[in-house]
GROMACS .gro file of C-alpha atoms in nm:
model
  475
    1MET     CA    1 -12.537  -1.469  14.729
    2SER     CA    2 -12.503  -1.217  14.991
    3GLU     CA    3 -12.800  -1.039  15.152
    4LYS     CA    4 -12.612  -0.703  15.032
    5SER     CA    5 -12.624  -0.840  14.658
    6LYS     CA    6 -12.971  -0.940  14.618
    7LEU     CA    7 -13.204  -0.757  14.416
    8THR     CA    8 -13.430  -0.540  14.650
    9GLY     CA    9 -13.824  -0.580  14.615
   10ALA     CA   10 -13.856  -0.252  14.409
   11ALA     CA   11 -13.521  -0.346  14.177
   12LYS     CA   12 -13.761  -0.657  14.100
   13ALA     CA   13 -14.054  -0.438  14.061
   14SER     CA   14 -13.911  -0.223  13.839
   15TYR     CA   15 -13.740  -0.467  13.633
   16GLY     CA   16 -14.079  -0.646  13.546
   17LEU     CA   17 -14.227  -0.323  13.459
   18GLY     CA   18 -14.004  -0.307  13.204
   19ALA     CA   19 -14.048  -0.648  13.078
   20VAL     CA   20 -14.461  -0.517  13.063
   21GLY     CA   21 -14.339  -0.206  12.798
   22LYS     CA   22 -14.105  -0.427  12.634
   23ASP     CA   23 -14.357  -0.705  12.532
   24MET     CA   24 -14.634  -0.448  12.463
   25VAL     CA   25 -14.450  -0.300  12.161
   26TYR     CA   26 -14.344  -0.627  12.078
   27MET     CA   27 -14.703  -0.775  12.099
   28LEU     CA   28 -14.788  -0.470  11.895
   29SER     CA   29 -14.539  -0.533  11.607
   30ALA     CA   30 -14.508  -0.887  11.575
   31SER     CA   31 -14.889  -0.974  11.556
   32TRP     CA   32 -15.032  -0.661  11.398
   33VAL     CA   33 -14.810  -0.550  11.151
   34LEU     CA   34 -14.887  -0.784  10.883
   35TYR     CA   35 -15.272  -0.692  10.955
   36TYR     CA   36 -15.197  -0.313  10.917
   37PHE     CA   37 -15.004  -0.338  10.628
   38GLN     CA   38 -15.189  -0.612  10.420
   39ASP     CA   39 -15.523  -0.551  10.558
   40ILE     CA   40 -15.604  -0.230  10.604
   41LEU     CA   41 -15.320  -0.074  10.363
   42GLY     CA   42 -15.370  -0.306  10.100
   43VAL     CA   43 -15.015  -0.417  10.046
   44SER     CA   44 -14.985  -0.745   9.915
   45ALA     CA   45 -14.966  -1.057  10.188
   46ALA     CA   46 -14.669  -1.193   9.944
   47ALA     CA   47 -14.447  -0.874   9.942
   48MET     CA   48 -14.520  -0.867  10.312
   49GLY     CA   49 -14.422  -1.197  10.361
   50VAL     CA   50 -14.100  -1.138  10.185
   51ILE     CA   51 -14.004  -0.862  10.396
   52LEU     CA   52 -14.073  -0.992  10.707
   53MET     CA   53 -13.864  -1.278  10.625
   54VAL     CA   54 -13.552  -1.046  10.438
   55ALA     CA   55 -13.573  -0.851  10.775
   56ARG     CA   56 -13.489  -1.139  10.986
   57VAL     CA   57 -13.187  -1.236  10.785
   58PHE     CA   58 -13.116  -0.899  10.834
   59ASP     CA   59 -13.103  -0.967  11.227
   60ALA     CA   60 -12.871  -1.262  11.142
   61PHE     CA   61 -12.578  -1.016  11.117
   62ASN     CA   62 -12.741  -0.727  11.319
   63ASP     CA   63 -12.803  -0.956  11.671
   64PRO     CA   64 -12.441  -1.055  11.745
   65ILE     CA   65 -12.296  -0.744  11.685
   66MET     CA   66 -12.563  -0.573  11.910
   67GLY     CA   67 -12.425  -0.862  12.141
   68ALA     CA   68 -12.050  -0.804  12.102
   69ILE     CA   69 -12.072  -0.398  12.161
   70VAL     CA   70 -12.293  -0.464  12.457
   71GLY     CA   71 -12.003  -0.708  12.603
   72LYS     CA   72 -11.765  -0.403  12.515
   73THR     CA   73 -11.995  -0.113  12.698
   74LYS     CA   74 -11.848   0.043  13.007
   75THR     CA   75 -11.963   0.341  13.136
   76LYS     CA   76 -12.058   0.478  13.478
   77TRP     CA   77 -12.401   0.349  13.466
   78GLY     CA   78 -12.297   0.015  13.343
   79LYS     CA   79 -12.331  -0.236  13.040
   80PHE     CA   80 -12.664  -0.274  13.018
   81ARG     CA   81 -12.893   0.053  13.095
   82PRO     CA   82 -12.749   0.286  12.850
   83TRP     CA   83 -12.816   0.055  12.553
   84LEU     CA   84 -13.172  -0.011  12.752
   85LEU     CA   85 -13.263   0.337  12.755
   86ILE     CA   86 -13.137   0.454  12.386
   87GLY     CA   87 -13.278   0.128  12.232
   88THR     CA   88 -13.665   0.214  12.401
   89ILE     CA   89 -13.610   0.595  12.278
   90THR     CA   90 -13.515   0.493  11.952
   91ASN     CA   91 -13.800   0.175  11.879
   92ALA     CA   92 -14.088   0.347  12.034
   93ILE     CA   93 -14.012   0.643  11.769
   94VAL     CA   94 -13.957   0.356  11.469
   95LEU     CA   95 -14.294   0.192  11.614
   96TYR     CA   96 -14.478   0.516  11.589
   97LEU     CA   97 -14.351   0.565  11.250
   98MET     CA   98 -14.401   0.222  11.110
   99PHE     CA   99 -14.833   0.254  11.231
  100SER     CA  100 -14.821   0.581  11.082
  101ALA     CA  101 -14.802   0.536  10.704
  102PRO     CA  102 -14.857   0.867  10.505
  103PRO     CA  103 -15.259   0.798  10.406
  104THR     CA  104 -15.117   0.921  10.035
  105MET     CA  105 -14.895   0.677   9.969
  106SER     CA  106 -14.914   0.346   9.764
  107GLY     CA  107 -14.809   0.083   9.556
  108SER     CA  108 -14.400   0.041   9.568
  109GLY     CA  109 -14.331   0.355   9.803
  110LEU     CA  110 -14.578   0.204  10.073
  111VAL     CA  111 -14.377  -0.135  10.009
  112THR     CA  112 -14.055   0.020  10.039
  113TYR     CA  113 -14.175   0.190  10.342
  114ALA     CA  114 -14.319  -0.119  10.539
  115ALA     CA  115 -13.965  -0.243  10.464
  116VAL     CA  116 -13.786   0.007  10.567
  117THR     CA  117 -13.958   0.135  10.884
  118TYR     CA  118 -13.980  -0.264  10.982
  119ILE     CA  119 -13.615  -0.313  10.956
  120LEU     CA  120 -13.548  -0.019  11.161
  121TRP     CA  121 -13.756  -0.152  11.418
  122GLY     CA  122 -13.613  -0.483  11.433
  123VAL     CA  123 -13.253  -0.280  11.474
  124THR     CA  124 -13.355  -0.076  11.767
  125TYR     CA  125 -13.596  -0.387  11.937
  126THR     CA  126 -13.219  -0.545  11.929
  127MET     CA  127 -13.039  -0.256  12.097
  128MET     CA  128 -13.292  -0.266  12.413
  129ASP     CA  129 -13.402  -0.652  12.424
  130ILE     CA  130 -13.046  -0.799  12.454
  131PRO     CA  131 -12.905  -0.555  12.728
  132TYR     CA  132 -13.201  -0.651  12.902
  133TRP     CA  133 -13.209  -1.039  12.918
  134SER     CA  134 -12.836  -0.996  12.944
  135MET     CA  135 -12.900  -0.872  13.333
  136ILE     CA  136 -13.054  -1.198  13.418
  137PRO     CA  137 -12.743  -1.361  13.474
  138ALA     CA  138 -12.531  -1.068  13.576
  139PHE     CA  139 -12.777  -1.008  13.868
  140THR     CA  140 -12.811  -1.415  13.998
  141GLU     CA  141 -12.566  -1.679  14.013
  142GLY     CA  142 -12.782  -1.944  13.930
  143GLY     CA  143 -13.053  -2.176  14.112
  144LYS     CA  144 -13.379  -2.062  14.276
  145GLU     CA  145 -13.290  -1.653  14.260
  146ARG     CA  146 -13.225  -1.719  13.902
  147GLU     CA  147 -13.519  -1.859  13.823
  148GLY     CA  148 -13.725  -1.627  14.015
  149LEU     CA  149 -13.632  -1.359  13.858
  150THR     CA  150 -13.685  -1.527  13.548
  151THR     CA  151 -14.043  -1.611  13.596
  152LEU     CA  152 -14.108  -1.271  13.739
  153ALA     CA  153 -13.969  -1.119  13.438
  154ARG     CA  154 -14.148  -1.340  13.181
  155SER     CA  155 -14.440  -1.296  13.380
  156CYS     CA  156 -14.456  -0.912  13.352
  157ALA     CA  157 -14.405  -0.994  12.959
  158GLY     CA  158 -14.638  -1.223  12.960
  159VAL     CA  159 -14.861  -0.953  13.128
  160GLY     CA  160 -14.760  -0.673  12.841
  161SER     CA  161 -14.815  -0.924  12.570
  162ALA     CA  162 -15.180  -0.981  12.733
  163ILE     CA  163 -15.278  -0.608  12.737
  164ILE     CA  164 -15.165  -0.583  12.368
  165THR     CA  165 -15.362  -0.843  12.246
  166ILE     CA  166 -15.672  -0.755  12.478
  167ILE     CA  167 -15.701  -0.433  12.451
  168THR     CA  168 -15.573  -0.356  12.017
  169VAL     CA  169 -15.947  -0.421  11.827
  170LYS     CA  170 -16.136  -0.239  12.047
  171SER     CA  171 -15.920   0.067  12.147
  172VAL     CA  172 -15.805   0.065  11.778
  173ALA     CA  173 -16.173   0.141  11.627
  174ALA     CA  174 -16.245   0.349  11.965
  175LEU     CA  175 -15.946   0.617  11.890
  176GLY     CA  176 -16.038   0.573  11.459
  177HIS     CA  177 -16.389   0.666  11.526
  178MET     CA  178 -16.301   0.944  11.771
  179PHE     CA  179 -16.027   1.122  11.575
  180GLY     CA  180 -16.139   1.044  11.246
  181GLY     CA  181 -16.485   1.156  11.232
  182GLN     CA  182 -16.828   1.016  11.007
  183GLY     CA  183 -16.895   0.868  10.707
  184ILE     CA  184 -16.554   0.721  10.691
  185THR     CA  185 -16.445   0.373  10.561
  186ASP     CA  186 -16.408   0.037  10.790
  187ARG     CA  187 -16.010   0.079  10.653
  188GLU     CA  188 -15.994   0.463  10.730
  189VAL     CA  189 -16.100   0.420  11.129
  190GLU     CA  190 -15.868   0.148  11.167
  191ARG     CA  191 -15.575   0.317  10.992
  192ILE     CA  192 -15.623   0.634  11.209
  193GLY     CA  193 -15.719   0.457  11.497
  194PHE     CA  194 -15.366   0.249  11.508
  195SER     CA  195 -15.177   0.602  11.494
  196TYR     CA  196 -15.335   0.741  11.782
  197PHE     CA  197 -15.266   0.391  11.990
  198THR     CA  198 -14.900   0.328  11.898
  199ILE     CA  199 -14.829   0.711  12.053
  200ILE     CA  200 -14.988   0.587  12.357
  201ILE     CA  201 -14.817   0.247  12.358
  202ALA     CA  202 -14.493   0.420  12.258
  203VAL     CA  203 -14.515   0.679  12.523
  204LEU     CA  204 -14.600   0.402  12.827
  205PHE     CA  205 -14.288   0.216  12.653
  206VAL     CA  206 -14.039   0.478  12.737
  207VAL     CA  207 -14.190   0.557  13.073
  208PHE     CA  208 -14.181   0.177  13.193
  209THR     CA  209 -13.804   0.137  13.092
  210VAL     CA  210 -13.697   0.491  13.238
  211ILE     CA  211 -13.831   0.337  13.581
  212CYS     CA  212 -13.635   0.018  13.545
  213CYS     CA  213 -13.303   0.241  13.431
  214ILE     CA  214 -13.357   0.400  13.766
  215ASN     CA  215 -13.435   0.142  14.011
  216VAL     CA  216 -13.233  -0.167  13.858
  217LYS     CA  217 -12.842  -0.114  13.969
  218GLU     CA  218 -12.628  -0.333  13.784
  219LYS     CA  219 -12.320  -0.521  14.014
  220SER     CA  220 -12.048  -0.380  13.981
  221THR     CA  221 -11.836  -0.748  14.042
  222VAL     CA  222 -11.964  -0.812  13.684
  223ASP     CA  223 -11.733  -0.840  13.415
  224MET     CA  224 -11.797  -0.978  13.069
  225LYS     CA  225 -11.528  -1.078  12.809
  226SER     CA  226 -11.605  -0.931  12.521
  227ALA     CA  227 -11.543  -1.139  12.193
  228SER     CA  228 -11.507  -1.146  11.804
  229ILE     CA  229 -11.843  -1.191  11.596
  230GLY     CA  230 -11.659  -1.507  11.507
  231GLU     CA  231 -11.601  -1.599  11.871
  232MET     CA  232 -11.906  -1.552  11.944
  233PHE     CA  233 -12.071  -1.768  11.683
  234ARG     CA  234 -11.810  -2.083  11.801
  235ALA     CA  235 -11.877  -2.023  12.134
  236LEU     CA  236 -12.260  -2.067  12.041
  237ILE     CA  237 -12.169  -2.382  11.853
  238GLN     CA  238 -11.959  -2.522  12.164
  239ASN     CA  239 -12.191  -2.513  12.352
  240ASP     CA  240 -12.446  -2.778  12.273
  241GLN     CA  241 -12.711  -2.706  12.495
  242ALA     CA  242 -12.732  -2.367  12.414
  243MET     CA  243 -12.847  -2.478  12.059
  244ALA     CA  244 -13.114  -2.734  12.163
  245VAL     CA  245 -13.259  -2.460  12.376
  246VAL     CA  246 -13.230  -2.215  12.060
  247VAL     CA  247 -13.403  -2.475  11.790
  248ALA     CA  248 -13.656  -2.542  12.061
  249ILE     CA  249 -13.778  -2.184  12.078
  250VAL     CA  250 -13.773  -2.132  11.710
  251ILE     CA  251 -13.989  -2.439  11.673
  252VAL     CA  252 -14.233  -2.360  11.923
  253ASN     CA  253 -14.277  -1.977  11.878
  254CYS     CA  254 -14.295  -2.040  11.506
  255SER     CA  255 -14.580  -2.271  11.588
  256ILE     CA  256 -14.755  -2.034  11.830
  257TYR     CA  257 -14.709  -1.714  11.591
  258ILE     CA  258 -14.889  -1.882  11.334
  259THR     CA  259 -15.182  -1.923  11.473
  260SER     CA  260 -15.150  -1.554  11.656
  261ASN     CA  261 -15.077  -1.381  11.291
  262LEU     CA  262 -15.413  -1.548  11.180
  263VAL     CA  263 -15.628  -1.558  11.481
  264ILE     CA  264 -15.776  -1.231  11.408
  265TYR     CA  265 -15.860  -1.312  11.026
  266PHE     CA  266 -16.040  -1.614  11.163
  267PHE     CA  267 -16.289  -1.398  11.334
  268LYS     CA  268 -16.297  -1.182  11.077
  269TYR     CA  269 -16.356  -1.372  10.762
  270ASP     CA  270 -16.461  -1.724  10.914
  271PHE     CA  271 -16.615  -1.715  11.276
  272GLY     CA  272 -16.743  -1.334  11.166
  273GLY     CA  273 -17.072  -1.181  11.242
  274THR     CA  274 -17.127  -0.778  11.256
  275SER     CA  275 -16.976  -0.773  11.597
  276TRP     CA  276 -16.681  -1.004  11.559
  277ARG     CA  277 -16.446  -0.755  11.726
  278ASP     CA  278 -16.615  -0.823  12.044
  279GLY     CA  279 -16.568  -1.195  11.994
  280TYR     CA  280 -16.204  -1.124  11.927
  281THR     CA  281 -16.163  -0.931  12.223
  282LEU     CA  282 -16.369  -1.178  12.456
  283PHE     CA  283 -16.158  -1.486  12.360
  284SER     CA  284 -15.813  -1.260  12.383
  285THR     CA  285 -15.942  -1.156  12.718
  286PHE     CA  286 -15.986  -1.518  12.811
  287GLY     CA  287 -15.653  -1.627  12.663
  288GLY     CA  288 -15.417  -1.366  12.758
  289GLY     CA  289 -15.610  -1.404  13.156
  290MET     CA  290 -15.490  -1.770  13.131
  291GLN     CA  291 -15.137  -1.729  12.980
  292ILE     CA  292 -15.063  -1.469  13.282
  293LEU     CA  293 -15.203  -1.734  13.530
  294ALA     CA  294 -15.027  -1.983  13.383
  295MET     CA  295 -14.701  -1.798  13.442
  296MET     CA  296 -14.764  -1.647  13.788
  297ILE     CA  297 -14.984  -1.996  13.964
  298MET     CA  298 -14.972  -2.309  13.743
  299TYR     CA  299 -14.606  -2.276  13.654
  300PRO     CA  300 -14.479  -2.223  13.985
  301LEU     CA  301 -14.771  -2.466  14.150
  302LEU     CA  302 -14.632  -2.751  13.886
  303ARG     CA  303 -14.323  -2.732  13.963
  304LYS     CA  304 -14.340  -2.798  14.355
  305PHE     CA  305 -14.422  -3.129  14.196
  306PHE     CA  306 -14.244  -3.133  13.872
  307THR     CA  307 -13.912  -3.062  13.731
  308SER     CA  308 -13.890  -2.788  13.418
  309ILE     CA  309 -13.828  -3.078  13.206
  310LYS     CA  310 -14.117  -3.260  13.272
  311ILE     CA  311 -14.340  -2.927  13.263
  312TYR     CA  312 -14.171  -2.882  12.948
  313PHE     CA  313 -14.360  -3.177  12.812
  314ILE     CA  314 -14.658  -3.109  13.005
  315SER     CA  315 -14.729  -2.782  12.838
  316MET     CA  316 -14.625  -2.896  12.473
  317GLY     CA  317 -14.899  -3.196  12.497
  318MET     CA  318 -15.115  -2.892  12.655
  319ALA     CA  319 -15.051  -2.695  12.329
  320ILE     CA  320 -15.069  -3.001  12.096
  321ALA     CA  321 -15.455  -3.121  12.276
  322GLY     CA  322 -15.583  -2.722  12.229
  323TYR     CA  323 -15.516  -2.748  11.823
  324ILE     CA  324 -15.674  -3.066  11.779
  325SER     CA  325 -15.981  -2.942  12.019
  326LEU     CA  326 -15.973  -2.597  11.791
  327LEU     CA  327 -15.995  -2.733  11.442
  328VAL     CA  328 -16.235  -3.000  11.535
  329LEU     CA  329 -16.462  -2.706  11.684
  330ALA     CA  330 -16.380  -2.431  11.393
  331SER     CA  331 -16.464  -2.762  11.157
  332THR     CA  332 -16.851  -2.714  11.283
  333SER     CA  333 -17.137  -2.458  11.243
  334MET     CA  334 -17.078  -2.310  11.575
  335ASN     CA  335 -17.093  -1.968  11.702
  336ASN     CA  336 -17.057  -1.936  12.030
  337VAL     CA  337 -16.731  -1.757  12.126
  338PHE     CA  338 -16.709  -1.939  12.479
  339LEU     CA  339 -16.668  -2.285  12.340
  340LEU     CA  340 -16.326  -2.175  12.174
  341PHE     CA  341 -16.267  -2.083  12.570
  342ILE     CA  342 -16.197  -2.487  12.544
  343PRO     CA  343 -15.862  -2.464  12.311
  344GLY     CA  344 -15.820  -2.132  12.411
  345PHE     CA  345 -15.762  -2.272  12.780
  346PHE     CA  346 -15.508  -2.523  12.660
  347ILE     CA  347 -15.293  -2.332  12.374
  348PHE     CA  348 -15.256  -1.983  12.618
  349SER     CA  349 -15.190  -2.216  12.945
  350ALA     CA  350 -14.930  -2.368  12.753
  351ASN     CA  351 -14.781  -2.073  12.583
  352GLY     CA  352 -14.730  -1.914  12.932
  353MET     CA  353 -14.522  -2.182  13.118
  354LEU     CA  354 -14.301  -2.247  12.796
  355SER     CA  355 -14.208  -1.844  12.765
  356VAL     CA  356 -14.108  -1.899  13.139
  357ILE     CA  357 -13.957  -2.278  13.124
  358THR     CA  358 -13.740  -2.158  12.754
  359THR     CA  359 -13.582  -1.843  12.952
  360VAL     CA  360 -13.510  -2.075  13.211
  361PHE     CA  361 -13.342  -2.298  13.038
  362LEU     CA  362 -13.155  -2.098  12.820
  363ALA     CA  363 -13.038  -1.887  13.141
  364ASN     CA  364 -12.885  -2.217  13.260
  365THR     CA  365 -12.679  -2.284  12.937
  366VAL     CA  366 -12.453  -1.961  13.007
  367ASP     CA  367 -12.367  -2.187  13.354
  368TYR     CA  368 -12.312  -2.464  13.125
  369GLY     CA  369 -12.082  -2.269  12.865
  370GLU     CA  370 -11.860  -2.142  13.164
  371LEU     CA  371 -11.760  -2.471  13.266
  372LYS     CA  372 -11.721  -2.616  12.938
  373ASN     CA  373 -11.565  -2.322  12.739
  374ASN     CA  374 -11.410  -2.085  13.043
  375ARG     CA  375 -11.607  -1.758  12.942
  376ARG     CA  376 -11.940  -1.655  13.050
  377ASP     CA  377 -12.139  -1.568  12.718
  378GLU     CA  378 -12.465  -1.352  12.850
  379SER     CA  379 -12.433  -1.125  12.560
  380VAL     CA  380 -12.406  -1.386  12.356
  381ILE     CA  381 -12.659  -1.632  12.427
  382PHE     CA  382 -12.928  -1.357  12.492
  383SER     CA  383 -12.856  -1.177  12.150
  384MET     CA  384 -12.937  -1.509  12.013
  385GLN     CA  385 -13.290  -1.552  12.214
  386THR     CA  386 -13.339  -1.187  12.045
  387PHE     CA  387 -13.267  -1.313  11.712
  388VAL     CA  388 -13.451  -1.679  11.702
  389VAL     CA  389 -13.741  -1.511  11.879
  390LYS     CA  390 -13.782  -1.255  11.599
  391LEU     CA  391 -13.690  -1.520  11.334
  392ALA     CA  392 -13.956  -1.758  11.464
  393SER     CA  393 -14.185  -1.440  11.426
  394GLY     CA  394 -14.022  -1.394  11.060
  395VAL     CA  395 -14.103  -1.740  10.960
  396SER     CA  396 -14.457  -1.769  11.074
  397ALA     CA  397 -14.536  -1.403  10.932
  398PHE     CA  398 -14.464  -1.571  10.603
  399ILE     CA  399 -14.623  -1.858  10.665
  400ALA     CA  400 -14.899  -1.678  10.717
  401ALA     CA  401 -14.876  -1.417  10.453
  402ILE     CA  402 -14.857  -1.715  10.173
  403ALA     CA  403 -15.148  -1.876  10.308
  404LEU     CA  404 -15.371  -1.524  10.297
  405GLN     CA  405 -15.186  -1.509   9.926
  406ILE     CA  406 -15.334  -1.827   9.832
  407LEU     CA  407 -15.662  -1.820  10.067
  408ASN     CA  408 -15.751  -1.457   9.875
  409LEU     CA  409 -15.826  -1.328  10.239
  410SER     CA  410 -15.782  -0.906  10.254
  411ASN     CA  411 -16.004  -0.629  10.303
  412ASP     CA  412 -16.114  -0.459  10.009
  413THR     CA  413 -16.467  -0.319  10.108
  414ALA     CA  414 -16.508   0.049  10.022
  415GLU     CA  415 -16.840   0.015  10.302
  416THR     CA  416 -16.871   0.299  10.539
  417ALA     CA  417 -16.789   0.242  10.919
  418THR     CA  418 -17.128   0.060  10.985
  419GLU     CA  419 -17.055  -0.319  11.111
  420ILE     CA  420 -16.994  -0.544  10.831
  421ASP     CA  421 -17.042  -0.927  10.819
  422TYR     CA  422 -16.672  -0.984  10.631
  423SER     CA  423 -16.752  -1.360  10.628
  424GLN     CA  424 -17.056  -1.373  10.394
  425GLY     CA  425 -16.774  -1.322  10.135
  426VAL     CA  426 -16.569  -1.624  10.236
  427GLY     CA  427 -16.584  -1.948  10.095
  428ALA     CA  428 -16.596  -2.286  10.264
  429VAL     CA  429 -16.285  -2.368  10.102
  430GLN     CA  430 -16.086  -2.095  10.200
  431LYS     CA  431 -16.228  -2.128  10.563
  432MET     CA  432 -16.106  -2.463  10.622
  433GLY     CA  433 -15.767  -2.354  10.431
  434LEU     CA  434 -15.776  -2.129  10.730
  435ARG     CA  435 -15.835  -2.333  10.986
  436MET     CA  436 -15.592  -2.577  10.861
  437THR     CA  437 -15.311  -2.345  10.849
  438MET     CA  438 -15.396  -2.233  11.205
  439THR     CA  439 -15.358  -2.549  11.326
  440ILE     CA  440 -15.203  -2.873  11.133
  441ILE     CA  441 -14.899  -2.687  11.047
  442PRO     CA  442 -14.823  -2.560  11.457
  443ILE     CA  443 -14.894  -2.956  11.551
  444ILE     CA  444 -14.663  -3.082  11.349
  445GLY     CA  445 -14.380  -2.810  11.461
  446LEU     CA  446 -14.479  -2.865  11.818
  447ILE     CA  447 -14.461  -3.252  11.767
  448PHE     CA  448 -14.130  -3.235  11.621
  449ALA     CA  449 -14.014  -2.981  11.895
  450ILE     CA  450 -14.052  -3.245  12.151
  451PHE     CA  451 -13.869  -3.560  11.995
  452TRP     CA  452 -13.569  -3.287  11.977
  453PHE     CA  453 -13.571  -3.118  12.319
  454ARG     CA  454 -13.603  -3.498  12.452
  455LYS     CA  455 -13.296  -3.600  12.255
  456LYS     CA  456 -13.071  -3.337  12.287
  457TYR     CA  457 -13.140  -3.133  12.641
  458ILE     CA  458 -12.950  -3.270  12.914
  459LEU     CA  459 -12.936  -3.023  13.232
  460THR     CA  460 -13.181  -3.143  13.467
  461ASP     CA  461 -13.207  -2.987  13.803
  462GLU     CA  462 -12.923  -3.194  13.944
  463LYS     CA  463 -12.688  -3.113  13.648
  464ILE     CA  464 -12.725  -2.783  13.708
  465GLU     CA  465 -12.711  -2.755  14.075
  466GLU     CA  466 -12.346  -3.012  14.006
  467ILE     CA  467 -12.220  -2.726  13.743
  468SER     CA  468 -12.304  -2.452  13.969
  469ASN     CA  469 -12.088  -2.623  14.289
  470GLU     CA  470 -11.812  -2.684  14.032
  471ILE     CA  471 -11.789  -2.293  13.907
  472ALA     CA  472 -11.833  -2.197  14.309
  473ALA     CA  473 -11.517  -2.434  14.372
  474ARG     CA  474 -11.315  -2.312  14.074
  475ASN     CA  475 -11.339  -1.994  14.130
   0.00000   0.00000   0.00000
């Protein structure tokens, strides 16, 4: 690439800031929508599981359509930025509505409200997520430039996710007490707190995206050939490397999301104690920090000595070791949150590196597809990334919801907003079932992903360089 075509430091920083806001809202929805509607508002876990899965099936049709629309878009502001801004504003509005269900609503009305707002959230998130990630191949020409931008974006996305993971529980409680008054139930504290907390996150999301749109300029040389829906699916099927990465992303993310959906239930109903929020926040702070360090320091450091493929397998091994140690520790009578830092180190570090690596792998399949099929399918490939990540979120939330239904874990207390030890009302069988769902199922998924990826993925560093040279020569 010429010096003129390279992204400036301000553009890179702004692009990263957009990732922070984007993943703040994603993590808020992915990790808390089940807890909000099931544990706080009282919607049955089974109903929520069905809603989350139906929304993902709907996305199977919505995501490719959005990819085609982005590919056909031509404005003086470019292909991506208009949709990035429109999607962000509408998603921020829906996010607020989703976490601000009317307090008088109940029964089938509340179930309908949850379904409508969650499906709309998925639609509007797709509107901004596809153009955001489609910018990576459009801004780079492969190699170190692309990997550097991808690492930056994924690192910043990890920061956004970590922020929500760390601050949500305590912020919701604080805002709920601040605006809810005295003598209200613990449920009311969290219900009110989530509404005000979501307003803050939604505003930050819009501000960060506006900064991104202002400072990131699309290259005038980028000309994506649009395709019909049928052609898009055929292009993906023809790109065997994209399929290999997509399947791996689904399995890995599903495995990790199962744990992230249930970890708050573990602290509330198993690890317990009257200060369970403090324990959860401390653990989440450590985990979020490790995830960020893994993306920004651990991955670049390991990349000096190992290929991305080897780091992928190292990360998978770390995650499995973390889950095994988590099951062992959780099955003892220990009540020291610092001991949970041991499995947390392995799981969160692995998750951080895997989030970078899988995106690098997916971006590389765009070049592979161009060489094989004579067309660059950025929007096709990255629309599938949006879909499969949300699919993994839906599947994992469904599994978590069914586990909660079977184990009969829910907040059915009418106590006032004093500190409550919820674990006292939960039996040993329920606790063990929760622990096994959080660990055994993810381990099985990760082992399968290891064998799948080893068999299917062939794009080594040498192969990528060879493909880039062939494309350059042909063009």
